[in-house]
mmCIF file with all atom_site columns, C-alpha atoms in Angstrom:
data_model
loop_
_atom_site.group_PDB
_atom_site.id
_atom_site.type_symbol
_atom_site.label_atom_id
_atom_site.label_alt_id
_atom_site.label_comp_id
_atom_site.label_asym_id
_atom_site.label_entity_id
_atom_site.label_seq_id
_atom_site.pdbx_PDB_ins_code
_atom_site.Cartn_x
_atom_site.Cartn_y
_atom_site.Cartn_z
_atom_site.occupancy
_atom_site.B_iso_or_equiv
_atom_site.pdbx_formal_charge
_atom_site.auth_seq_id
_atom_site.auth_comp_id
_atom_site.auth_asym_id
_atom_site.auth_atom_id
_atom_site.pdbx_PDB_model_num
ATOM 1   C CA . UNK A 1 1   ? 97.975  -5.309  -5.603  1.00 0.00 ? 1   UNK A CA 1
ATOM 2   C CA . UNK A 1 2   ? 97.398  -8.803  -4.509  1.00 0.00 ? 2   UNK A CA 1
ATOM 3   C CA . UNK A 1 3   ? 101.128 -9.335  -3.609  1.00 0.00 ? 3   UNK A CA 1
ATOM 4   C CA . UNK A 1 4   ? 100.609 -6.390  -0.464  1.00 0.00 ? 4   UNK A CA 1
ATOM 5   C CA . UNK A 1 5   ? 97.942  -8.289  1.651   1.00 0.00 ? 5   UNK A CA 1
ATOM 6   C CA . UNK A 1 6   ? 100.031 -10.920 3.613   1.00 0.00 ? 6   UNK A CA 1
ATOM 7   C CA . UNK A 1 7   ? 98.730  -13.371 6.185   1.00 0.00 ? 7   UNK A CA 1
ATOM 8   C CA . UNK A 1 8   ? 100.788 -13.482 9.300   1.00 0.00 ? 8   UNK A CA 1
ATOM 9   C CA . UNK A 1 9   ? 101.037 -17.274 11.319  1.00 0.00 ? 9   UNK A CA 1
ATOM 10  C CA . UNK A 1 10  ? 99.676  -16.863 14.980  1.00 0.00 ? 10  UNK A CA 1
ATOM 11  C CA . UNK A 1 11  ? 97.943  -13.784 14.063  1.00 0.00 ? 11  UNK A CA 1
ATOM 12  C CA . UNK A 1 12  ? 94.154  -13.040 12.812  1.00 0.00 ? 12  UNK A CA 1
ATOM 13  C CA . UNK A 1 13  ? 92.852  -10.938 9.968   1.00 0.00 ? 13  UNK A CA 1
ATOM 14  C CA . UNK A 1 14  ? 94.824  -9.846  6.638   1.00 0.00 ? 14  UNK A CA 1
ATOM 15  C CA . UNK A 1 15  ? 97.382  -7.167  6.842   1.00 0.00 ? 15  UNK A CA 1
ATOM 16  C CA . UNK A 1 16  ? 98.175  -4.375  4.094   1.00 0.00 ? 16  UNK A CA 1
ATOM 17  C CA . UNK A 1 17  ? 101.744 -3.742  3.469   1.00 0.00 ? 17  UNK A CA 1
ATOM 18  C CA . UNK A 1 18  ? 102.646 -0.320  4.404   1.00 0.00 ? 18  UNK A CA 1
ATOM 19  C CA . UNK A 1 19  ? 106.740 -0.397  3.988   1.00 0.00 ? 19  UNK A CA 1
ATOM 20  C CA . UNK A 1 20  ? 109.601 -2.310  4.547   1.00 0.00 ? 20  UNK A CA 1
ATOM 21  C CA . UNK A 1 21  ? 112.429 -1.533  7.259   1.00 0.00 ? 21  UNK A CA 1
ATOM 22  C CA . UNK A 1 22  ? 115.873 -2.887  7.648   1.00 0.00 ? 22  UNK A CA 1
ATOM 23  C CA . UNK A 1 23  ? 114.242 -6.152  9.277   1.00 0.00 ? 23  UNK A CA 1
ATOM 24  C CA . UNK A 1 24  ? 111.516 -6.196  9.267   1.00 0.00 ? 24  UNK A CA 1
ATOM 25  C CA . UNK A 1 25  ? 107.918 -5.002  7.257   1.00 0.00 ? 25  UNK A CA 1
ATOM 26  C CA . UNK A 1 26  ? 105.732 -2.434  8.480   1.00 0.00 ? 26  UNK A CA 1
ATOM 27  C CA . UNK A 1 27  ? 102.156 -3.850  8.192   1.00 0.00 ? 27  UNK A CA 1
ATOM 28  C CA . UNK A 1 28  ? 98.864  -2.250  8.765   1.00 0.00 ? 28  UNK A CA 1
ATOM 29  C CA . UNK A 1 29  ? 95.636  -4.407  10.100  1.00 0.00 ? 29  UNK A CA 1
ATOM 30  C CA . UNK A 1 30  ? 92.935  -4.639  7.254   1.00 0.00 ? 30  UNK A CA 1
ATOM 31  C CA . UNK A 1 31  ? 90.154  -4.125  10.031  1.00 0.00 ? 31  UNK A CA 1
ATOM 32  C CA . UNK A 1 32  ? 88.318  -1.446  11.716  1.00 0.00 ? 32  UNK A CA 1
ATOM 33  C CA . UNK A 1 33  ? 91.932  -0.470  14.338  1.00 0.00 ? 33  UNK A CA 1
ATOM 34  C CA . UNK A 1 34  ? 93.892  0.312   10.833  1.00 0.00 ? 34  UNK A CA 1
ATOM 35  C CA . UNK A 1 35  ? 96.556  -0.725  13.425  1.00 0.00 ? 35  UNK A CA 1
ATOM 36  C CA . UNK A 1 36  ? 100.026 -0.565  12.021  1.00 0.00 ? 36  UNK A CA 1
ATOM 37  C CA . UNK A 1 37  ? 102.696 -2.722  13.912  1.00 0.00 ? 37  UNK A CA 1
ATOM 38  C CA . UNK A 1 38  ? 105.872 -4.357  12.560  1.00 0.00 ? 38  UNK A CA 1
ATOM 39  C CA . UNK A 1 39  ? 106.144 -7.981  11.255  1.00 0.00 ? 39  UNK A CA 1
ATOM 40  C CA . UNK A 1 40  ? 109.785 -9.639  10.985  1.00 0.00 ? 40  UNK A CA 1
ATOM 41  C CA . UNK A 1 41  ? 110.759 -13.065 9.213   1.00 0.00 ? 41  UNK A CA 1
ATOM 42  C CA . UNK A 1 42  ? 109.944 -15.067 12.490  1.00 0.00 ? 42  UNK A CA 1
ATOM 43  C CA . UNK A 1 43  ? 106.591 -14.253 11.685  1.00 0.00 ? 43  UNK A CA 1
ATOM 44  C CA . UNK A 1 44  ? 106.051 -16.605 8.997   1.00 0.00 ? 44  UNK A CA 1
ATOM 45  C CA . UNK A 1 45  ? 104.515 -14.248 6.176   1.00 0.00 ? 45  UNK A CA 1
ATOM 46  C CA . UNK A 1 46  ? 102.713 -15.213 3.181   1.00 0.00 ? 46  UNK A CA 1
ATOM 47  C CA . UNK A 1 47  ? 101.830 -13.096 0.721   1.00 0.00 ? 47  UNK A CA 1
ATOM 48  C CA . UNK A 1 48  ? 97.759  -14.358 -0.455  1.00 0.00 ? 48  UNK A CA 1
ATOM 49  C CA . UNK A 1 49  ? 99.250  -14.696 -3.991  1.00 0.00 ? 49  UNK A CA 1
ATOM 50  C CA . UNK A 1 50  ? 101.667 -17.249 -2.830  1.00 0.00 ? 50  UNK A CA 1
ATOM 51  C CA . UNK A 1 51  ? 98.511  -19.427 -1.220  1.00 0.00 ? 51  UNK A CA 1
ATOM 52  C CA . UNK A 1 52  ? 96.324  -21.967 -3.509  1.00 0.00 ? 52  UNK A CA 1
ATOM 53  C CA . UNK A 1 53  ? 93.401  -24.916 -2.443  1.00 0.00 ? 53  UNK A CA 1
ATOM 54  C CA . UNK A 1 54  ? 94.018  -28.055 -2.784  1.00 0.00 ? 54  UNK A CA 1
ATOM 55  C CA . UNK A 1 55  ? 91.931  -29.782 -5.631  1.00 0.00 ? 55  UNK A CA 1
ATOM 56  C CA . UNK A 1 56  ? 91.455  -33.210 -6.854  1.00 0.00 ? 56  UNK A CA 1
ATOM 57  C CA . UNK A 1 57  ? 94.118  -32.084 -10.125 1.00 0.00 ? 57  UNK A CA 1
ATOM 58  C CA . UNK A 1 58  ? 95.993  -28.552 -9.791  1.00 0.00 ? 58  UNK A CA 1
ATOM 59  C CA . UNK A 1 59  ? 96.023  -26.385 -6.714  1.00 0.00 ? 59  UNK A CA 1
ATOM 60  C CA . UNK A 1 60  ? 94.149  -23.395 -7.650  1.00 0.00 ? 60  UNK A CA 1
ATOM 61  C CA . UNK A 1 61  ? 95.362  -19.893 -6.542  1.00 0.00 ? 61  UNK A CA 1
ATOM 62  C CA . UNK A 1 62  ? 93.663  -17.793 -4.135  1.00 0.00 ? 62  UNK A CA 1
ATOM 63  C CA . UNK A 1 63  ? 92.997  -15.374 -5.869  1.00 0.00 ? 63  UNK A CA 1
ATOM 64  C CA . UNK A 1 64  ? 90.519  -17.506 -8.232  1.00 0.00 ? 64  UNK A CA 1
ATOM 65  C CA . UNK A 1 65  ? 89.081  -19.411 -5.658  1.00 0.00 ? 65  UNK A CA 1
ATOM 66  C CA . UNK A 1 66  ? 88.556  -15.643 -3.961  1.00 0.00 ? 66  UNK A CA 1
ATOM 67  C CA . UNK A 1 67  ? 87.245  -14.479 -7.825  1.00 0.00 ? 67  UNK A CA 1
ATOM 68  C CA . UNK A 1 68  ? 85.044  -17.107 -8.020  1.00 0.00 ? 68  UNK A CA 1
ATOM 69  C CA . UNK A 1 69  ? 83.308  -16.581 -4.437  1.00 0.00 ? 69  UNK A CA 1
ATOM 70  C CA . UNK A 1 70  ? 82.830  -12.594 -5.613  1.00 0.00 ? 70  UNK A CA 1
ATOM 71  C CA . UNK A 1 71  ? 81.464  -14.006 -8.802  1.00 0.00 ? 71  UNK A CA 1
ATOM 72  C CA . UNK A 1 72  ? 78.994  -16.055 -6.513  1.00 0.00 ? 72  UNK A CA 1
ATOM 73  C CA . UNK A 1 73  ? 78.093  -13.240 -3.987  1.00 0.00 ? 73  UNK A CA 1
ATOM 74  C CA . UNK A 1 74  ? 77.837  -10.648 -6.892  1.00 0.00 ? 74  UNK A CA 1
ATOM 75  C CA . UNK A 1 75  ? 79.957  -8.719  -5.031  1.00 0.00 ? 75  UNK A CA 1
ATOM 76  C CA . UNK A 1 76  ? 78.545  -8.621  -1.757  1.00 0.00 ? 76  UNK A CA 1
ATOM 77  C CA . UNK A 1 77  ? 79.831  -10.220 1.772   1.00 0.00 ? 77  UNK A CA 1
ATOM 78  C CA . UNK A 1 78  ? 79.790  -13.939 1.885   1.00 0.00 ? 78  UNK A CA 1
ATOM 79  C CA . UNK A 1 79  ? 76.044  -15.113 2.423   1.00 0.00 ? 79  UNK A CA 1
ATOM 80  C CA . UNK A 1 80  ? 77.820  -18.675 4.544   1.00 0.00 ? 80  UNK A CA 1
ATOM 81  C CA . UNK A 1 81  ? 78.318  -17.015 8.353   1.00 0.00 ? 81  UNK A CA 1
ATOM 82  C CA . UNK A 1 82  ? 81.131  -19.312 8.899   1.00 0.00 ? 82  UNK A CA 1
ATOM 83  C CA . UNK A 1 83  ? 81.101  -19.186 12.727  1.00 0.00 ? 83  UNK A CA 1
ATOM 84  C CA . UNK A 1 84  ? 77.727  -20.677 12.900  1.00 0.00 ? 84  UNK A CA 1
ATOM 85  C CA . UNK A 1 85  ? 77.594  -22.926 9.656   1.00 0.00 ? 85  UNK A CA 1
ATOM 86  C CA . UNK A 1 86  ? 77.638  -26.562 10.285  1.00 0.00 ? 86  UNK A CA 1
ATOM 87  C CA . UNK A 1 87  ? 80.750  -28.733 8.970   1.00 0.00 ? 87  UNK A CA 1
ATOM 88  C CA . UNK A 1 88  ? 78.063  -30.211 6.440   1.00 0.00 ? 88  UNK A CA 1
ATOM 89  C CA . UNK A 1 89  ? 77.290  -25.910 5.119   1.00 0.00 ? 89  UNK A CA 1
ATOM 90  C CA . UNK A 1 90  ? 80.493  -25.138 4.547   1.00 0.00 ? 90  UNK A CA 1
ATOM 91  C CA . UNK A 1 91  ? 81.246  -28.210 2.661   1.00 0.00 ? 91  UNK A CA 1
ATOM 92  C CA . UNK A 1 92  ? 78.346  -27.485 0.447   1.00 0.00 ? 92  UNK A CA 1
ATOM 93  C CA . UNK A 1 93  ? 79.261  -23.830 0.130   1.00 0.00 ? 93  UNK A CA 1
ATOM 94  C CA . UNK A 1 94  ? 82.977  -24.156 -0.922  1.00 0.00 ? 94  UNK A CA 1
ATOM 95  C CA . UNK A 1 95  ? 81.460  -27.007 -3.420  1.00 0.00 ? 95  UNK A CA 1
ATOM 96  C CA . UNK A 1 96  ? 79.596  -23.882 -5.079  1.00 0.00 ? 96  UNK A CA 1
ATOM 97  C CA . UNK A 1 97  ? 82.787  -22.085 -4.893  1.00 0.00 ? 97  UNK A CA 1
ATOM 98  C CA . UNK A 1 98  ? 85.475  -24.841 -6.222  1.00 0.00 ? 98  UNK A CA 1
ATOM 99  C CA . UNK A 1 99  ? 83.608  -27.948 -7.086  1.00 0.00 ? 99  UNK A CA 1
ATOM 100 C CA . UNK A 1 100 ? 86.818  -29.899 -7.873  1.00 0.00 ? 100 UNK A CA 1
ATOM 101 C CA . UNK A 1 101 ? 88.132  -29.495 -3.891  1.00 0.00 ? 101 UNK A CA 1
ATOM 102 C CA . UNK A 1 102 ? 90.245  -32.252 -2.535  1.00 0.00 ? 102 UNK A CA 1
ATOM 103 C CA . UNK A 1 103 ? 87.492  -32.958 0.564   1.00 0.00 ? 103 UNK A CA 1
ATOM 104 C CA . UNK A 1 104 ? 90.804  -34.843 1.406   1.00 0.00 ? 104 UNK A CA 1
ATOM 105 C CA . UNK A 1 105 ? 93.272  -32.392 2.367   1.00 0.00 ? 105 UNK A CA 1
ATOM 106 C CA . UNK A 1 106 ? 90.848  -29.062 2.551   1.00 0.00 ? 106 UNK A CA 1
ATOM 107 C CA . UNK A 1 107 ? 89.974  -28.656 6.148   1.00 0.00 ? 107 UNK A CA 1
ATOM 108 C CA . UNK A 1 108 ? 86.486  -27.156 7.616   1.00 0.00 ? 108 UNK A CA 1
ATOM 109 C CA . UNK A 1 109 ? 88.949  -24.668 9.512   1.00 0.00 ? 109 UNK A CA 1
ATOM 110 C CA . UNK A 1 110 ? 90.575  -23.963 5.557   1.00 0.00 ? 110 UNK A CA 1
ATOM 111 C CA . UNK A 1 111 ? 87.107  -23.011 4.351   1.00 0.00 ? 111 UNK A CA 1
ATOM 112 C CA . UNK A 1 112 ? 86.423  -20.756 7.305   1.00 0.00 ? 112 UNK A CA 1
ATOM 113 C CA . UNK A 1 113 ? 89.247  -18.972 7.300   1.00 0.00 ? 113 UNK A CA 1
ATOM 114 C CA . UNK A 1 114 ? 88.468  -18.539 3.421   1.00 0.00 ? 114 UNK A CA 1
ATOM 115 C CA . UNK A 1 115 ? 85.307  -16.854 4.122   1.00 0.00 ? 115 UNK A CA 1
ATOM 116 C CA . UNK A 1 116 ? 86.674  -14.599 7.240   1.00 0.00 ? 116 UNK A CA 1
ATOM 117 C CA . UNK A 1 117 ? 89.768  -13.470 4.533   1.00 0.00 ? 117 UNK A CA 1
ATOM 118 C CA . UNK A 1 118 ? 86.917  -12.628 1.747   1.00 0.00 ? 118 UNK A CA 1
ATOM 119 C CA . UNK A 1 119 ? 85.052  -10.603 3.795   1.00 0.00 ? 119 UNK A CA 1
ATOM 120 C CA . UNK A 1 120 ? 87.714  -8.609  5.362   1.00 0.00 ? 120 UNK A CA 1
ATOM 121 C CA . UNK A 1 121 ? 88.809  -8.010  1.756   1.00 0.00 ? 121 UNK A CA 1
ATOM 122 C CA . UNK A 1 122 ? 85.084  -7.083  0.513   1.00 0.00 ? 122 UNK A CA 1
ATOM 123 C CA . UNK A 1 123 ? 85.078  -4.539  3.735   1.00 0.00 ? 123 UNK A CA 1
ATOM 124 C CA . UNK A 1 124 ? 88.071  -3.016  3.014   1.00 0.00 ? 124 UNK A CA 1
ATOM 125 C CA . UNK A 1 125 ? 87.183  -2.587  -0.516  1.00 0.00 ? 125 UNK A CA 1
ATOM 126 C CA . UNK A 1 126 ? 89.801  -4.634  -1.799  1.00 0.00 ? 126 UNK A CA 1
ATOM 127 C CA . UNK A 1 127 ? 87.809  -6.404  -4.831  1.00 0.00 ? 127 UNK A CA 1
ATOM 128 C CA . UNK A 1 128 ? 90.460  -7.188  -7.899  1.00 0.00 ? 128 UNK A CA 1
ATOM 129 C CA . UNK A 1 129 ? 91.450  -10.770 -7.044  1.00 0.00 ? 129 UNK A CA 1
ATOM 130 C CA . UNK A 1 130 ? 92.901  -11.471 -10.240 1.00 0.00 ? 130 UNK A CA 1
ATOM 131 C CA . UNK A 1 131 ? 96.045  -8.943  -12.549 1.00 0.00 ? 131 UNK A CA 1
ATOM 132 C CA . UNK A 1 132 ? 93.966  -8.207  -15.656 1.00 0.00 ? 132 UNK A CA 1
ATOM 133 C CA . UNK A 1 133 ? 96.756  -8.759  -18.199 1.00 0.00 ? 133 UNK A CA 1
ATOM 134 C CA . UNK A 1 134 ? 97.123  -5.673  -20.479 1.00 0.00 ? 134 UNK A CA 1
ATOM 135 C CA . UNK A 1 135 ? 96.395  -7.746  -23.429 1.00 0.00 ? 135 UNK A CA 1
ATOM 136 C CA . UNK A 1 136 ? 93.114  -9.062  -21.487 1.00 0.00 ? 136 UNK A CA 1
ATOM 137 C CA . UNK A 1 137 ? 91.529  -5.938  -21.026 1.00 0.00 ? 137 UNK A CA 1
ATOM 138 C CA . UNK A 1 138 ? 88.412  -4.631  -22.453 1.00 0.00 ? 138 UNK A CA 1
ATOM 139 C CA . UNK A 1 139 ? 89.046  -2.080  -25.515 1.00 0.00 ? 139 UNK A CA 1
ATOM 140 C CA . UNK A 1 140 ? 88.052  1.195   -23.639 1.00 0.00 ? 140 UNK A CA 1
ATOM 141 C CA . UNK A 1 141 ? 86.484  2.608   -26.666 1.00 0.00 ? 141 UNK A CA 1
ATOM 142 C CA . UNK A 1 142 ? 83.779  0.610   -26.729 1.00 0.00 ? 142 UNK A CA 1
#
């Protein structure tokens, strides 16, 4: 599921992808428009599964960094607005998140961007940041 939400350079918000054409992908806005427009390889594309945070050993995927901030929200929108949080708030907030950050090479705009892309995928419903392996899951009997 993961691997369908892309990040387009120069261009805000997550996008869902929709289908692919000869060139190019067909992408829909994951906000209230829905918009659907097409992307091309200029575009510079990344899928959120191919982005990790920096950390003072191994970069750590997205997708647990994004796990562990719905573990700490229980779910719910991110409780840091980070338009209005000082440098100092969001430092301490990602610390909750990924304690091990590299304060180094993680940015204030990183972090914020973090938040907006968590909420936008809370919104739109879009909770499982992490493939349950088959061999992971729960017994359903139980």
């Amino acid at each position: 599921m993961q691997q369908v939400i892309l990040a387009i350079a120069g261009k805000p918000g997550l996008y869902k992808l929709v289908s692919q054409g000869k060139n190019n992908l067909i992408v829909e806005a994951l906000d209230a428009t829905h918009r659907r427009m097409p992307a091309f390889a200029t575009d510079r594309i990344t899928s959120l599964n191919d982005i990790a945070m920096f950390t003072e050993t191994d970069d750590i995927p997205l997708m647990d960094v994004l796990e562990n901030m719905k573990n700490l929200e229980e779910g719910k929108k991110c409780s840091v607005n980070e338009k209005k949080a000082s440098a100092k708030e969001l430092q301490d907030y990602f610390t909750k998140v990924l304690p091990e950050w590299d304060r180094d090479r993680v940015q204030n705009s990183h972090i914020k961007k973090l938040i907006t892309w968590y909420n936008i995928l809370i919104e739109n419903g879009i909770t499982d940041f992490k493939d349950v392996e088959p061999e992971e899951k729960e017994n359903p009997a139980e």
